mmCIF file of C-alpha atoms and ligand atoms in Angstrom:
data_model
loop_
_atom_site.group_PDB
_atom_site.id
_atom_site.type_symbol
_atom_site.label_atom_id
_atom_site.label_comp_id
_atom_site.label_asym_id
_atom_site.label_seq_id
_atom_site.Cartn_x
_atom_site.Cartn_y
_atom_site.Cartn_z
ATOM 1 C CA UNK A 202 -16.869 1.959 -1.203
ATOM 2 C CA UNK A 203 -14.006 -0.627 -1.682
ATOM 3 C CA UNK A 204 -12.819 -1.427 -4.953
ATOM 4 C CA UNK A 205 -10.199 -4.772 -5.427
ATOM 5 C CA UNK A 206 -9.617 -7.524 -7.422
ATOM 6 C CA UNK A 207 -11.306 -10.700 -6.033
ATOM 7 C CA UNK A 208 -10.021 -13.372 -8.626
ATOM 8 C CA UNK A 209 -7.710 -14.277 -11.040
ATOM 9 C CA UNK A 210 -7.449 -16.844 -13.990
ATOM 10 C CA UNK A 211 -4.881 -17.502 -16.781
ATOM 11 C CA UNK A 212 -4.240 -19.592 -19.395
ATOM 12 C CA UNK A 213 -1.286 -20.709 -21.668
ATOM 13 C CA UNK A 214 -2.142 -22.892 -24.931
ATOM 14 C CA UNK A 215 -0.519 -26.577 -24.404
ATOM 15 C CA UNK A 216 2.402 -26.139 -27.299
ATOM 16 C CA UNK A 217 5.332 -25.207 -26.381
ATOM 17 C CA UNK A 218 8.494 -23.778 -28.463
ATOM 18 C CA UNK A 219 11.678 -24.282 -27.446
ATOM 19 C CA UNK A 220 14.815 -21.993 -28.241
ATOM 20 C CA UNK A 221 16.164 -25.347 -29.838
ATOM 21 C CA UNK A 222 13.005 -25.745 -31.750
ATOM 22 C CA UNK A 223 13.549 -22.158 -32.548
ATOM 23 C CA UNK A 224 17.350 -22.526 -33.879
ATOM 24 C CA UNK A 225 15.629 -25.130 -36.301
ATOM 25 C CA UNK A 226 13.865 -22.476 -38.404
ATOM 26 C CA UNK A 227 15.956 -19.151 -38.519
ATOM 27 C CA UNK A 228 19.908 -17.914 -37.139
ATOM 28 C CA UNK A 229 19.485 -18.364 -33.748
ATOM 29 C CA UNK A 230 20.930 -20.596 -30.547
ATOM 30 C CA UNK A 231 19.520 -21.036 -26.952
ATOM 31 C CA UNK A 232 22.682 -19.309 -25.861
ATOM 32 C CA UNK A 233 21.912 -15.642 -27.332
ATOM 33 C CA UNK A 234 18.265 -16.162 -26.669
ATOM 34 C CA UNK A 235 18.830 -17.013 -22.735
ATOM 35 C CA UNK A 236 21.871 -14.504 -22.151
ATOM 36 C CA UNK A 237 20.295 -11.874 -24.628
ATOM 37 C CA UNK A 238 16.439 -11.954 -23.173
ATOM 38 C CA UNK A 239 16.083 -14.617 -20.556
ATOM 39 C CA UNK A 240 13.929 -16.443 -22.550
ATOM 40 C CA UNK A 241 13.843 -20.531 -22.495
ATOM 41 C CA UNK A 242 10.530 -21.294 -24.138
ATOM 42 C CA UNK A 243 7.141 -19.940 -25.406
ATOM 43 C CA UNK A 244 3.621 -21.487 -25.555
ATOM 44 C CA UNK A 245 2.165 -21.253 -29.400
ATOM 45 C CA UNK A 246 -1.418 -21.534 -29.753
ATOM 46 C CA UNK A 247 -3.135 -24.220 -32.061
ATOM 47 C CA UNK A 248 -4.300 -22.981 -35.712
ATOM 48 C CA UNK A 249 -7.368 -22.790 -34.533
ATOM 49 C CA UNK A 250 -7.336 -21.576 -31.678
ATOM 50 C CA UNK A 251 -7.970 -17.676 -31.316
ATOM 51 C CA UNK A 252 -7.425 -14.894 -28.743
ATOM 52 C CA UNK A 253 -10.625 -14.729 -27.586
ATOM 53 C CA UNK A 254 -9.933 -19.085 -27.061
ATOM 54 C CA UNK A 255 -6.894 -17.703 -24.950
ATOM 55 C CA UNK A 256 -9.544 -15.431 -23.295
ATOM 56 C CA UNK A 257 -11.940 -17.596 -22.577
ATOM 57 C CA UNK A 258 -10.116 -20.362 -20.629
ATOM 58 C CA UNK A 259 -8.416 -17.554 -18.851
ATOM 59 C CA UNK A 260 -11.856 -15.605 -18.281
ATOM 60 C CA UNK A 261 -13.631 -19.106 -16.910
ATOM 61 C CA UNK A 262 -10.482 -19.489 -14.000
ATOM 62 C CA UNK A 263 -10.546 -15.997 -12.996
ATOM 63 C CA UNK A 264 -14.859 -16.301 -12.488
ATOM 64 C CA UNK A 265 -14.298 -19.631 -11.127
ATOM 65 C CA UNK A 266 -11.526 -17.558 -8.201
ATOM 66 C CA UNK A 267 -14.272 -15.090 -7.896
ATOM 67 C CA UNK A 268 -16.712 -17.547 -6.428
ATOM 68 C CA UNK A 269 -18.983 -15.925 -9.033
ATOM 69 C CA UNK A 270 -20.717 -17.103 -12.494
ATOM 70 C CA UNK A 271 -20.346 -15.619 -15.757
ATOM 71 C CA UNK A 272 -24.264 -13.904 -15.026
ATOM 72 C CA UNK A 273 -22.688 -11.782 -12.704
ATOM 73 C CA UNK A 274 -20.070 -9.907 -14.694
ATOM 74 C CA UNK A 275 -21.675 -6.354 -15.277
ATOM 75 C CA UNK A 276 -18.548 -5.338 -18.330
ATOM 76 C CA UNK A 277 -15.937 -6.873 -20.435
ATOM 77 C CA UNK A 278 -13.036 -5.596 -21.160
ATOM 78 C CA UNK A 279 -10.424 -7.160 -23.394
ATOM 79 C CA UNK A 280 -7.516 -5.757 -23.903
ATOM 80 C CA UNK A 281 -5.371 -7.098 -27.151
ATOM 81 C CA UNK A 282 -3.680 -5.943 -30.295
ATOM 82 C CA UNK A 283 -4.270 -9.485 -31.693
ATOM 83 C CA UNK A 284 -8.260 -9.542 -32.034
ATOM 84 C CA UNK A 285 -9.987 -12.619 -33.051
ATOM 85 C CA UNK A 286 -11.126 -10.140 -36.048
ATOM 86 C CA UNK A 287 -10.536 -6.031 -36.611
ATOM 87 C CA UNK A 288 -13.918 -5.922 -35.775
ATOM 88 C CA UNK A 289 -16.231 -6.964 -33.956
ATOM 89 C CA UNK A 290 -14.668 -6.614 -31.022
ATOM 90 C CA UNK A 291 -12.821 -9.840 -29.623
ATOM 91 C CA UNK A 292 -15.298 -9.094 -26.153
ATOM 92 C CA UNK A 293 -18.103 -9.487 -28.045
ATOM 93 C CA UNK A 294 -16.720 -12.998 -29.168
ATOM 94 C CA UNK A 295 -16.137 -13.538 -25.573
ATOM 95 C CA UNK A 296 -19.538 -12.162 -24.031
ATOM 96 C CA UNK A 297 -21.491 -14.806 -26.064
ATOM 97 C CA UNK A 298 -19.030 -17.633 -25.041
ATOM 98 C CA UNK A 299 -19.114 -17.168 -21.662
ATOM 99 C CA UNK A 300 -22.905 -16.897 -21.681
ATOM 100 C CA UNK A 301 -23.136 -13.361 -20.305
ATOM 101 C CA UNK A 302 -26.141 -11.314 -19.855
ATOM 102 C CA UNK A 303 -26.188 -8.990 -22.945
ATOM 103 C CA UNK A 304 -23.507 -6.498 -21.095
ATOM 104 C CA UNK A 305 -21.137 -4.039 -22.394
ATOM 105 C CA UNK A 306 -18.381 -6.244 -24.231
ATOM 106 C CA UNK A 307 -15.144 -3.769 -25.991
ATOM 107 C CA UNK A 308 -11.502 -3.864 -26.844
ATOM 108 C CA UNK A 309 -8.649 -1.960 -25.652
ATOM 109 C CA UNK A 310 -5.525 -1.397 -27.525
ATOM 110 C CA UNK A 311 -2.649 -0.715 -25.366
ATOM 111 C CA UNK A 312 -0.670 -3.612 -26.360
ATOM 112 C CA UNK A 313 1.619 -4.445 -23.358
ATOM 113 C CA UNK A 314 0.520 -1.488 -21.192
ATOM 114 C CA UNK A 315 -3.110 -3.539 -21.572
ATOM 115 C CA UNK A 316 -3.281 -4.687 -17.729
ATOM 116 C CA UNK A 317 -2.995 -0.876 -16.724
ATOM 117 C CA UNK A 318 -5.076 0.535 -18.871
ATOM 118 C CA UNK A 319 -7.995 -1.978 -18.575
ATOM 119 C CA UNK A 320 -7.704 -1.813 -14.838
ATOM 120 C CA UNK A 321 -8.165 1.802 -14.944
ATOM 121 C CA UNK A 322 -11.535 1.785 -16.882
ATOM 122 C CA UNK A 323 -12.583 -0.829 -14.681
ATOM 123 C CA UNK A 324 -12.165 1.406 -11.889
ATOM 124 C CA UNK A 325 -13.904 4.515 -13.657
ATOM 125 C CA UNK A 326 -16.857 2.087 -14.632
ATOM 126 C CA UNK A 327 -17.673 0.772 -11.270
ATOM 127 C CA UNK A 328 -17.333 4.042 -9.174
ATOM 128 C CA UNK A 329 -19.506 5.792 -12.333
ATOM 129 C CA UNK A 330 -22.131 3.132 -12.101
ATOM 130 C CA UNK A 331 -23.668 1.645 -9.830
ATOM 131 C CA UNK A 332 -25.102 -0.879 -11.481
ATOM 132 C CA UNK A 333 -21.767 -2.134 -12.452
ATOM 133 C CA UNK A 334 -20.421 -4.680 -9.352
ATOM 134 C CA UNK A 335 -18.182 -6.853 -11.173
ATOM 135 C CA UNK A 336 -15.911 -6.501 -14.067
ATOM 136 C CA UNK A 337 -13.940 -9.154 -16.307
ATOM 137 C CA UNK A 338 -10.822 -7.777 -17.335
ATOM 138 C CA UNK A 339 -9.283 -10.076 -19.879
ATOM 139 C CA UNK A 340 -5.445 -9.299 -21.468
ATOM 140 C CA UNK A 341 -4.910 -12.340 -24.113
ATOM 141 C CA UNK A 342 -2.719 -11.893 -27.269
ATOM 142 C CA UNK A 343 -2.266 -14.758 -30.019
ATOM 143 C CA UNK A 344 1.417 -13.016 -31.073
ATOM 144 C CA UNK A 345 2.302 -16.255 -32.784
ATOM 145 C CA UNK A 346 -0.463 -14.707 -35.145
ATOM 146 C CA UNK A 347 1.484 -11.676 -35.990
ATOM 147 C CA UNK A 348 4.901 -13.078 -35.528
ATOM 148 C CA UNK A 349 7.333 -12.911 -38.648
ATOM 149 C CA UNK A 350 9.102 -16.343 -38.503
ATOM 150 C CA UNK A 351 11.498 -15.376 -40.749
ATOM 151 C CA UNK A 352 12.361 -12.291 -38.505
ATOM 152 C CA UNK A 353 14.957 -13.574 -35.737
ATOM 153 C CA UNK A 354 15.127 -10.362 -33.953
ATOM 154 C CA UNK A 355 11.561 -10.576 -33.179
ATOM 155 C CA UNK A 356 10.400 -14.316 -33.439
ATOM 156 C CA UNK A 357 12.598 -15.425 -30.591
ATOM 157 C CA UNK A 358 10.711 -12.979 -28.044
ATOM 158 C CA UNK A 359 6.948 -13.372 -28.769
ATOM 159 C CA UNK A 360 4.483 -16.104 -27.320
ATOM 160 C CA UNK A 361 0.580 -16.622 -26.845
ATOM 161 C CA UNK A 362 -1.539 -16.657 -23.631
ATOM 162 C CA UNK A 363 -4.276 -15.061 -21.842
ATOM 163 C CA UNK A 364 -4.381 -13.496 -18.114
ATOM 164 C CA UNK A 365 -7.934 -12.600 -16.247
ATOM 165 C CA UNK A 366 -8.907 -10.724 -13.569
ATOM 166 C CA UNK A 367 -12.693 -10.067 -11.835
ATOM 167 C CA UNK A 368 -13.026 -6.428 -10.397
ATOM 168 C CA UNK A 369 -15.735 -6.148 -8.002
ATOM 169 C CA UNK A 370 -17.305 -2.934 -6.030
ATOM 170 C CA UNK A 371 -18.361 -3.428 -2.351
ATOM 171 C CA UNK A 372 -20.215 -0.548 -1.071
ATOM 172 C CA UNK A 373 -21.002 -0.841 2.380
ATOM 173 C CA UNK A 374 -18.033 -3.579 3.132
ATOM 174 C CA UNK A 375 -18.814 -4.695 7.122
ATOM 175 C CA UNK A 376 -14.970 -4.210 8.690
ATOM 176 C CA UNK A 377 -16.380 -6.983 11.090
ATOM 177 C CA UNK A 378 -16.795 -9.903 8.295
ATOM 178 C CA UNK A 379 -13.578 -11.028 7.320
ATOM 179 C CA UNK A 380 -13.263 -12.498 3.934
ATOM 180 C CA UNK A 381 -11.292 -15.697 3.535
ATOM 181 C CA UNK A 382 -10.693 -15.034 -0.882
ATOM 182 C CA UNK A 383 -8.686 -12.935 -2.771
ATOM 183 C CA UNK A 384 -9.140 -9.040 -2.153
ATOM 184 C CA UNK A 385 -6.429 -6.996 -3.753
ATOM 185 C CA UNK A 386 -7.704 -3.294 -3.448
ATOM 186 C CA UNK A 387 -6.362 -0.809 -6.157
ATOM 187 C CA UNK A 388 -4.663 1.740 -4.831
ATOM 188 C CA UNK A 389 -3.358 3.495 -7.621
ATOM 189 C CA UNK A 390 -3.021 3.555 -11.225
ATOM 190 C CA UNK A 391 -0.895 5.867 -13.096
ATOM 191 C CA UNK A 392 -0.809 5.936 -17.146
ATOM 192 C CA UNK A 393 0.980 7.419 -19.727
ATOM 193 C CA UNK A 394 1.339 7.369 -23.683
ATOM 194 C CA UNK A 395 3.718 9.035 -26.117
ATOM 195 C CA UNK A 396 2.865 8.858 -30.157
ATOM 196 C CA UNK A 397 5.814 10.191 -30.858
ATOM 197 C CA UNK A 398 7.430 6.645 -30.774
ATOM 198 C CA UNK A 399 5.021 4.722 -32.352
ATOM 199 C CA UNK A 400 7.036 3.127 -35.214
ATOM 200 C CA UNK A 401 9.714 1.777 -32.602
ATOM 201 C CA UNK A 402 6.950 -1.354 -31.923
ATOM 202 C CA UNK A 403 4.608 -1.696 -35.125
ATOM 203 C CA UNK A 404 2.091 -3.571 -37.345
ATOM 204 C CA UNK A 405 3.274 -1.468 -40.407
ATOM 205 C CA UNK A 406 0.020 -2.666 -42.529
ATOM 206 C CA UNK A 407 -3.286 -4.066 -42.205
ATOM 207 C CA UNK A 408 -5.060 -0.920 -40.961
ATOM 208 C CA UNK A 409 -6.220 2.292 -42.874
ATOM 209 C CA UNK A 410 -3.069 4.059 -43.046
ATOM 210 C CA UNK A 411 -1.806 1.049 -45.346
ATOM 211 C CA UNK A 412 -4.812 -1.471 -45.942
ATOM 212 C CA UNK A 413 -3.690 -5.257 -47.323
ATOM 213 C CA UNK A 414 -2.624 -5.175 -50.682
ATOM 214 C CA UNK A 415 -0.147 -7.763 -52.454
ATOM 215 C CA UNK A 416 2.585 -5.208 -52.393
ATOM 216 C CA UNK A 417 2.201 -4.990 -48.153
ATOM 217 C CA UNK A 418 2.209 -8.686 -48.211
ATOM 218 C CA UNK A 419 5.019 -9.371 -50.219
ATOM 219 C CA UNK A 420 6.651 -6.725 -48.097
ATOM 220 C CA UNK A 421 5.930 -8.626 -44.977
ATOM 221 C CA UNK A 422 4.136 -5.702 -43.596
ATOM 222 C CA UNK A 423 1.719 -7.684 -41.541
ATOM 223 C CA UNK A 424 4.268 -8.514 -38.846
ATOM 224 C CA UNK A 425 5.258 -7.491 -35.544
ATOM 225 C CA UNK A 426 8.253 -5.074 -35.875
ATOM 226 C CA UNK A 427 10.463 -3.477 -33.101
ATOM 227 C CA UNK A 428 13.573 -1.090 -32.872
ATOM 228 C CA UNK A 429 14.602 -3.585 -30.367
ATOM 229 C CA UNK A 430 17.997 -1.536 -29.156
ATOM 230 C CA UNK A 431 15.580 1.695 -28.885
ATOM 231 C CA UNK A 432 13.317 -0.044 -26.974
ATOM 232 C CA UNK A 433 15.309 -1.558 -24.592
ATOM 233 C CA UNK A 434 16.538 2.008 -23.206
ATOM 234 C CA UNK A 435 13.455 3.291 -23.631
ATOM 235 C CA UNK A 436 11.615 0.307 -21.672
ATOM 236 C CA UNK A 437 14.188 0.769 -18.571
ATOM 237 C CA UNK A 438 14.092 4.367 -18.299
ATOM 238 C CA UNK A 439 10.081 5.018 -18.548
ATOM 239 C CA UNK A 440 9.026 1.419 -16.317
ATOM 240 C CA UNK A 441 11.546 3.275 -13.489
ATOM 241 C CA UNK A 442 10.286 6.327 -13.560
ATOM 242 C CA UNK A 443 6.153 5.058 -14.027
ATOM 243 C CA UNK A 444 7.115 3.316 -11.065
ATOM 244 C CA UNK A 445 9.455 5.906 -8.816
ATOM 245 C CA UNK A 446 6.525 8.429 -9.557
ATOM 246 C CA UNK A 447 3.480 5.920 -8.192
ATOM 247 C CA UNK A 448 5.204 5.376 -5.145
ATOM 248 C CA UNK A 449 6.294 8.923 -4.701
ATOM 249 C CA UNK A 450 2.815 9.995 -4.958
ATOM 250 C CA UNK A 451 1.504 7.698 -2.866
ATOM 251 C CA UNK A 452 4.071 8.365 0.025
ATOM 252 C CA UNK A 453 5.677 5.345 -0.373
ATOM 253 C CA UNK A 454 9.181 3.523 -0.721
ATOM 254 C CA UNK A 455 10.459 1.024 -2.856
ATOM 255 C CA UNK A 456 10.747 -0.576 0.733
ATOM 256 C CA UNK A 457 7.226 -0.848 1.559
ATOM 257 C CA UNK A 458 6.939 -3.036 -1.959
ATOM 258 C CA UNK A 459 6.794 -6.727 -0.964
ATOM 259 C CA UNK A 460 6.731 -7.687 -4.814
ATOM 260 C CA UNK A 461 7.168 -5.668 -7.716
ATOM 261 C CA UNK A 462 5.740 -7.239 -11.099
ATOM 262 C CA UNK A 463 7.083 -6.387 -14.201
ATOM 263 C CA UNK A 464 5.688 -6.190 -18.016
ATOM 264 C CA UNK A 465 7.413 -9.622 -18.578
ATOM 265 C CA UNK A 466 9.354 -8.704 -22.352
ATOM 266 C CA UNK A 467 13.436 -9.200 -21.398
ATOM 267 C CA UNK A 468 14.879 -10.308 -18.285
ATOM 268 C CA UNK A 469 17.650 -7.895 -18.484
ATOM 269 C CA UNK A 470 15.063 -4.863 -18.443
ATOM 270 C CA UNK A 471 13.313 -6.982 -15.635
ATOM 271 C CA UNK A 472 17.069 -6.523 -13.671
ATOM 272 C CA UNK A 473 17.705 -3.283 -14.295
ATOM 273 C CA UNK A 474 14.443 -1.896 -13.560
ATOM 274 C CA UNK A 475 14.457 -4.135 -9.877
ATOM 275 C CA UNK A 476 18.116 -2.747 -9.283
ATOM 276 C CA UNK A 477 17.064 1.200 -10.304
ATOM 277 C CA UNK A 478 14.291 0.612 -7.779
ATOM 278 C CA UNK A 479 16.540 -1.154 -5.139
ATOM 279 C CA UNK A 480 14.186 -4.321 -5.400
ATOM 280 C CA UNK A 481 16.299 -7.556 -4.530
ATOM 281 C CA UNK A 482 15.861 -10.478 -6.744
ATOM 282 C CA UNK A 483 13.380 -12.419 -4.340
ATOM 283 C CA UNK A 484 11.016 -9.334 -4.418
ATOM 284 C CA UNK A 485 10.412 -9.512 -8.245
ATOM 285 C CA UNK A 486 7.885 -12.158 -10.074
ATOM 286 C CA UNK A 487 9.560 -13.312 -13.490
ATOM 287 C CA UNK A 488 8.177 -15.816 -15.662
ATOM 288 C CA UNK A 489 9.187 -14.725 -19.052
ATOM 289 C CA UNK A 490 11.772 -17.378 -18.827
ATOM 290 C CA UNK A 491 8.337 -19.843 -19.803
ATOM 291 C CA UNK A 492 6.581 -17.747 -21.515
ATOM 292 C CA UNK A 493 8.816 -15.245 -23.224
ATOM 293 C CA UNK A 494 6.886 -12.025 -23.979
ATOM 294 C CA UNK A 495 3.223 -12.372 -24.035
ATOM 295 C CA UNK A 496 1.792 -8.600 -24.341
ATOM 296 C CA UNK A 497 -0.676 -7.325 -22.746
ATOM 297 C CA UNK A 498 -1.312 -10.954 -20.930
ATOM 298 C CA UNK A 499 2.061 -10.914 -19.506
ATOM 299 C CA UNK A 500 1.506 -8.637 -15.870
ATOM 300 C CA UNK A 501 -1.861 -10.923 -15.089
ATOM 301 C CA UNK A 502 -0.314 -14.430 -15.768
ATOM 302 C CA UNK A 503 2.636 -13.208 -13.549
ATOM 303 C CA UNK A 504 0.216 -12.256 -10.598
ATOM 304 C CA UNK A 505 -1.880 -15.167 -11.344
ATOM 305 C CA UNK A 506 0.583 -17.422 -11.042
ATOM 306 C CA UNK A 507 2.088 -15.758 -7.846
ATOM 307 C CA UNK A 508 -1.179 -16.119 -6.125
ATOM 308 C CA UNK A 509 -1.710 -19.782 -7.308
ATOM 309 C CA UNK A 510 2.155 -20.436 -5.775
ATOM 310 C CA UNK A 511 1.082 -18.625 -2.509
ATOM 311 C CA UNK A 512 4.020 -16.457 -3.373
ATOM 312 C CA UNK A 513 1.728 -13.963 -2.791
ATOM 313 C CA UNK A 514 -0.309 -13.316 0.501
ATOM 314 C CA UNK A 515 -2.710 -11.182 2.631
ATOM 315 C CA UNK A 516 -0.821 -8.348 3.881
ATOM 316 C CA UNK A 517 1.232 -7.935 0.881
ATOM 317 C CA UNK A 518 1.396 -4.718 -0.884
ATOM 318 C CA UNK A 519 2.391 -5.257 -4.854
ATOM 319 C CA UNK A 520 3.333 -2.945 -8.033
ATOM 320 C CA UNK A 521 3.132 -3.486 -10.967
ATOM 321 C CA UNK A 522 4.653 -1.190 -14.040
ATOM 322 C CA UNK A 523 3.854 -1.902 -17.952
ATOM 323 C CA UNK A 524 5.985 -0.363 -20.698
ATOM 324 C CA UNK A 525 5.010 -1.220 -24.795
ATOM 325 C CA UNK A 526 3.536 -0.499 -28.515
ATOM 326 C CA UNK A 527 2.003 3.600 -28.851
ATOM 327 C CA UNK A 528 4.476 3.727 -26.619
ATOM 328 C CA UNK A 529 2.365 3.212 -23.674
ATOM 329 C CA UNK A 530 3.131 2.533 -19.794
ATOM 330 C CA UNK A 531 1.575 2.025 -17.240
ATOM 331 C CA UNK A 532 1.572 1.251 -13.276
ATOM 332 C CA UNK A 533 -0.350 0.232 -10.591
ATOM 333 C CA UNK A 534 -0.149 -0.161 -6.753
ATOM 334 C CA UNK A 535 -2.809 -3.452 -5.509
ATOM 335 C CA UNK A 536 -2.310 -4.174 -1.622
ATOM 336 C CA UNK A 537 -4.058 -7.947 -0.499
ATOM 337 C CA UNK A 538 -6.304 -6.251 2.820
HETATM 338 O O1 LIG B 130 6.911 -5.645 -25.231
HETATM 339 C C1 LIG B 130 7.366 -4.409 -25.657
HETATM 340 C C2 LIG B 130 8.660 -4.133 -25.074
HETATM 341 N N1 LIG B 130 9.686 -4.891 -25.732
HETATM 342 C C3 LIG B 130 10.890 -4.861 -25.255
HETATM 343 O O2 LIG B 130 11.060 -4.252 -24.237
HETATM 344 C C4 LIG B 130 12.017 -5.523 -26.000
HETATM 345 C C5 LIG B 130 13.199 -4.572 -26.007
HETATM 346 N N2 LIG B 130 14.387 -5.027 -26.717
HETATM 347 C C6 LIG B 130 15.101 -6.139 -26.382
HETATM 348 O O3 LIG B 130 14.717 -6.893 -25.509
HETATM 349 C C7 LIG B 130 16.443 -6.365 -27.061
HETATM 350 O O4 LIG B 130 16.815 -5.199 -27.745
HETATM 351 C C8 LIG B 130 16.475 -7.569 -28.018
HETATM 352 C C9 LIG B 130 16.383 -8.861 -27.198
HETATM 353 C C10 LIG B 130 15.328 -7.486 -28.987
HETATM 354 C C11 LIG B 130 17.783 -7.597 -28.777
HETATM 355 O O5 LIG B 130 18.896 -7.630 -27.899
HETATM 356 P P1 LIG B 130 20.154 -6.688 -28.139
HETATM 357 O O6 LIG B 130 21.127 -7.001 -27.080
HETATM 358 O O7 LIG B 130 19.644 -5.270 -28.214
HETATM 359 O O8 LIG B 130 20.695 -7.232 -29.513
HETATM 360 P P2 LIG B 130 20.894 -6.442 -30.893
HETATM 361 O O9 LIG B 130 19.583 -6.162 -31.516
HETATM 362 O O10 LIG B 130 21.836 -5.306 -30.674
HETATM 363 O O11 LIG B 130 21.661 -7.519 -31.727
HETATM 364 C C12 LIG B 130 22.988 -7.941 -31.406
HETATM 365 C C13 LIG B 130 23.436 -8.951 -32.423
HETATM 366 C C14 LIG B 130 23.255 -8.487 -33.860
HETATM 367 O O12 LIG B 130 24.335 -8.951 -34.620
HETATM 368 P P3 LIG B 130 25.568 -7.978 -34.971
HETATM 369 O O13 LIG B 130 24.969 -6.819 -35.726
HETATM 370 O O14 LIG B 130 26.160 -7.577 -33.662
HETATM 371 O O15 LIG B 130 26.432 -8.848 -35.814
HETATM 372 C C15 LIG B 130 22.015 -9.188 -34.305
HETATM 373 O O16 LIG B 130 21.962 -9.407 -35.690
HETATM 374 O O17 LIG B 130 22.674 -10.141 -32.284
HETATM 375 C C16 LIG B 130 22.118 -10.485 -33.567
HETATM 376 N N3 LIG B 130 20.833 -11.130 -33.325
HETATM 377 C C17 LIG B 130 20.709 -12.441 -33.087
HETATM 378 N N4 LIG B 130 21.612 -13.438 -33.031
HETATM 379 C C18 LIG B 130 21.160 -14.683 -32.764
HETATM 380 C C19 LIG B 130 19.611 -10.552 -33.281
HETATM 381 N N5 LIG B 130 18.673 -11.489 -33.021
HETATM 382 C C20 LIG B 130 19.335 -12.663 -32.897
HETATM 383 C C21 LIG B 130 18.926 -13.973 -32.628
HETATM 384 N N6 LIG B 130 19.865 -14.940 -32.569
HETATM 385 N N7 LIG B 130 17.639 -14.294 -32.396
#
């Protein structure tokens, strides 16, 4: 049994926000956004537009990539912390606009740990059953949605898009046929979650702990917050060692990496994660410069990308390591056979 990604999609909604346009609405310069996170722009998503929008574009590329339709996914997963509503579940939305058969459609909340996470119960569900064959992972986030404008610690960092994948089982795969598409085969995926942290990256209110009520919206409560400083350290130390333990386990050196790709939040976590690792500069995808930090869709418009640039080929072994909100984390080791 062989189980690998076999297509890719993303999407990125056509407005974009620029750290000028940004220096127009709070205390803020394109200097201490690009030296402070990397960051040059961000796409916004239209009004009404909605993740499961984001999704959907994304979802229809990475089918398209497949060489499949949108009757042959088996599951949806989406994995966001921006659904289109707190329920129903933002797959559900998607499973009717992609004109699936009436398949399993649910969320995931890992928030930038998503691509891990989903990728793991993608791999559970198609060894578990065999009537599953293909799987649509989908990791879109709308943060413009949740984004405190006012807030210039947090506003600068956050944009909108949606990155897809299509997970497919082969069980007898002939050695003799060689494929000419995409076959990244997951090697390994290693998780990991710790509560304790998880008012360093919150939605304070909105949820049963603190339902809406005037007082939580005059309070602002309904907004992404972060312990920005706190996460930082915390982002740098956990992504190395996610990542020093997958390849340790696997028998594997930071040398036999041809590209490592990050959880795309700060470019200066980005560097010091590649340098921990010994990764030189041409062996690590960044895009956050375009798309500043994008949650959970941020690892699969990175590889998406990559592939559509060629930058990444048969041959090529990749890993990727996720770090956000619960705190989560998350890595995984894909290798193009
Ligand atoms: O996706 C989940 C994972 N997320 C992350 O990994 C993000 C982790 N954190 C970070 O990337 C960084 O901590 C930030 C980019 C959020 C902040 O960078 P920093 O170097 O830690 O800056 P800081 O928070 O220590 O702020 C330094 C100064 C402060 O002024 P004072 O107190 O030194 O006078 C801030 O008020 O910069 C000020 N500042 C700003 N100035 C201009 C904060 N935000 C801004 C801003 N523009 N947008």
């Amino acid at each position: 049994m062989s189980i690998f990604i076999c297509g890719t999609g993303s999407y990125l909604p056509k407005k974009i926000l620029t750290n000028d346009d940004l220096s127009r609405m709070v205390d803020t310069n394109d200097e201490w956004i690009r030296t402070r996170t990397g960051i040059q722009e961000r796409h916004i998503a239209a009004d009404d537009e909605a993740t499961s929008d984001l999704c959907y574009h994304a979802s229809i590329r990475a089918i398209a990539s497949a060489q499949l339709t949108a009757q042959d996914i088996d599951l949806i997963l989406v994995t966001t912390i921006t659904p289109d509503t707190p329920f129903p579940a933002t797959a559900c939305y998607l499973q009717h606009r992609l004109g699936c058969r009436p398949i399993p459609a649910l969320d995931i909340n890992a928030a930038c740990s998503g691509f891990p996470y989903g990728l793991k119960l993608a791999l559970h569900s198609l060894r578990d059953d065999p009537r599953c064959r293909h799987v649509l992972l989908v990791c879109g986030d709308k943060m413009s949605s949740i984004t405190d404008w006012q807030d210039r610690s947090t506003c600068v960092l956050l944009g909108d898009g949606a990155g897809a994948v299509v997970i497919k089982r082969e069980d007898n795969p002939d050695p003799n046929i060689s494929s000419s598409g995409l076959k990244l085969k997951i090697i390994d995926i290693l998780l990991g979650s710790n509560g304790s942290g998880a008012n360093s990256i919150i939605m304070p209110a909105g949820g049963s702990r603190k339902p809406i009520s005037l007082q939580t919206l005059e309070n602002r409560e309904h907004f992404f917050r972060m312990k920005g400083k706190e996460v930082f350290k915390e982002a740098v130390n956990v992504m190395c060692e996610c990542a020093e333990e997958i390849l340790q386990r696997n028998n594997l050196n930071a040398s036999d990496i041809d590209y490592l790709i990050p959880h795309q939040a700060n470019i200066r976590i980005i560097q010091a994660v590649a340098e921990r690792l010994q990764l030189s500069e041409d062996r690590v995808i960044v895009s956050v410069q375009h798309h500043g930090n994008t949650s959970a869709a941020s690892i699969p418009i990175a590889l998406d990308q990559a592939i559509q640039k060629k930058d990444i080929c048969p041959g090529q072994t990749l890993l990727t390591v996720a770090f956000g909100a619960g705190l989560t984390w998350g890595s995984t080791l894909l290798q193009w056979s």
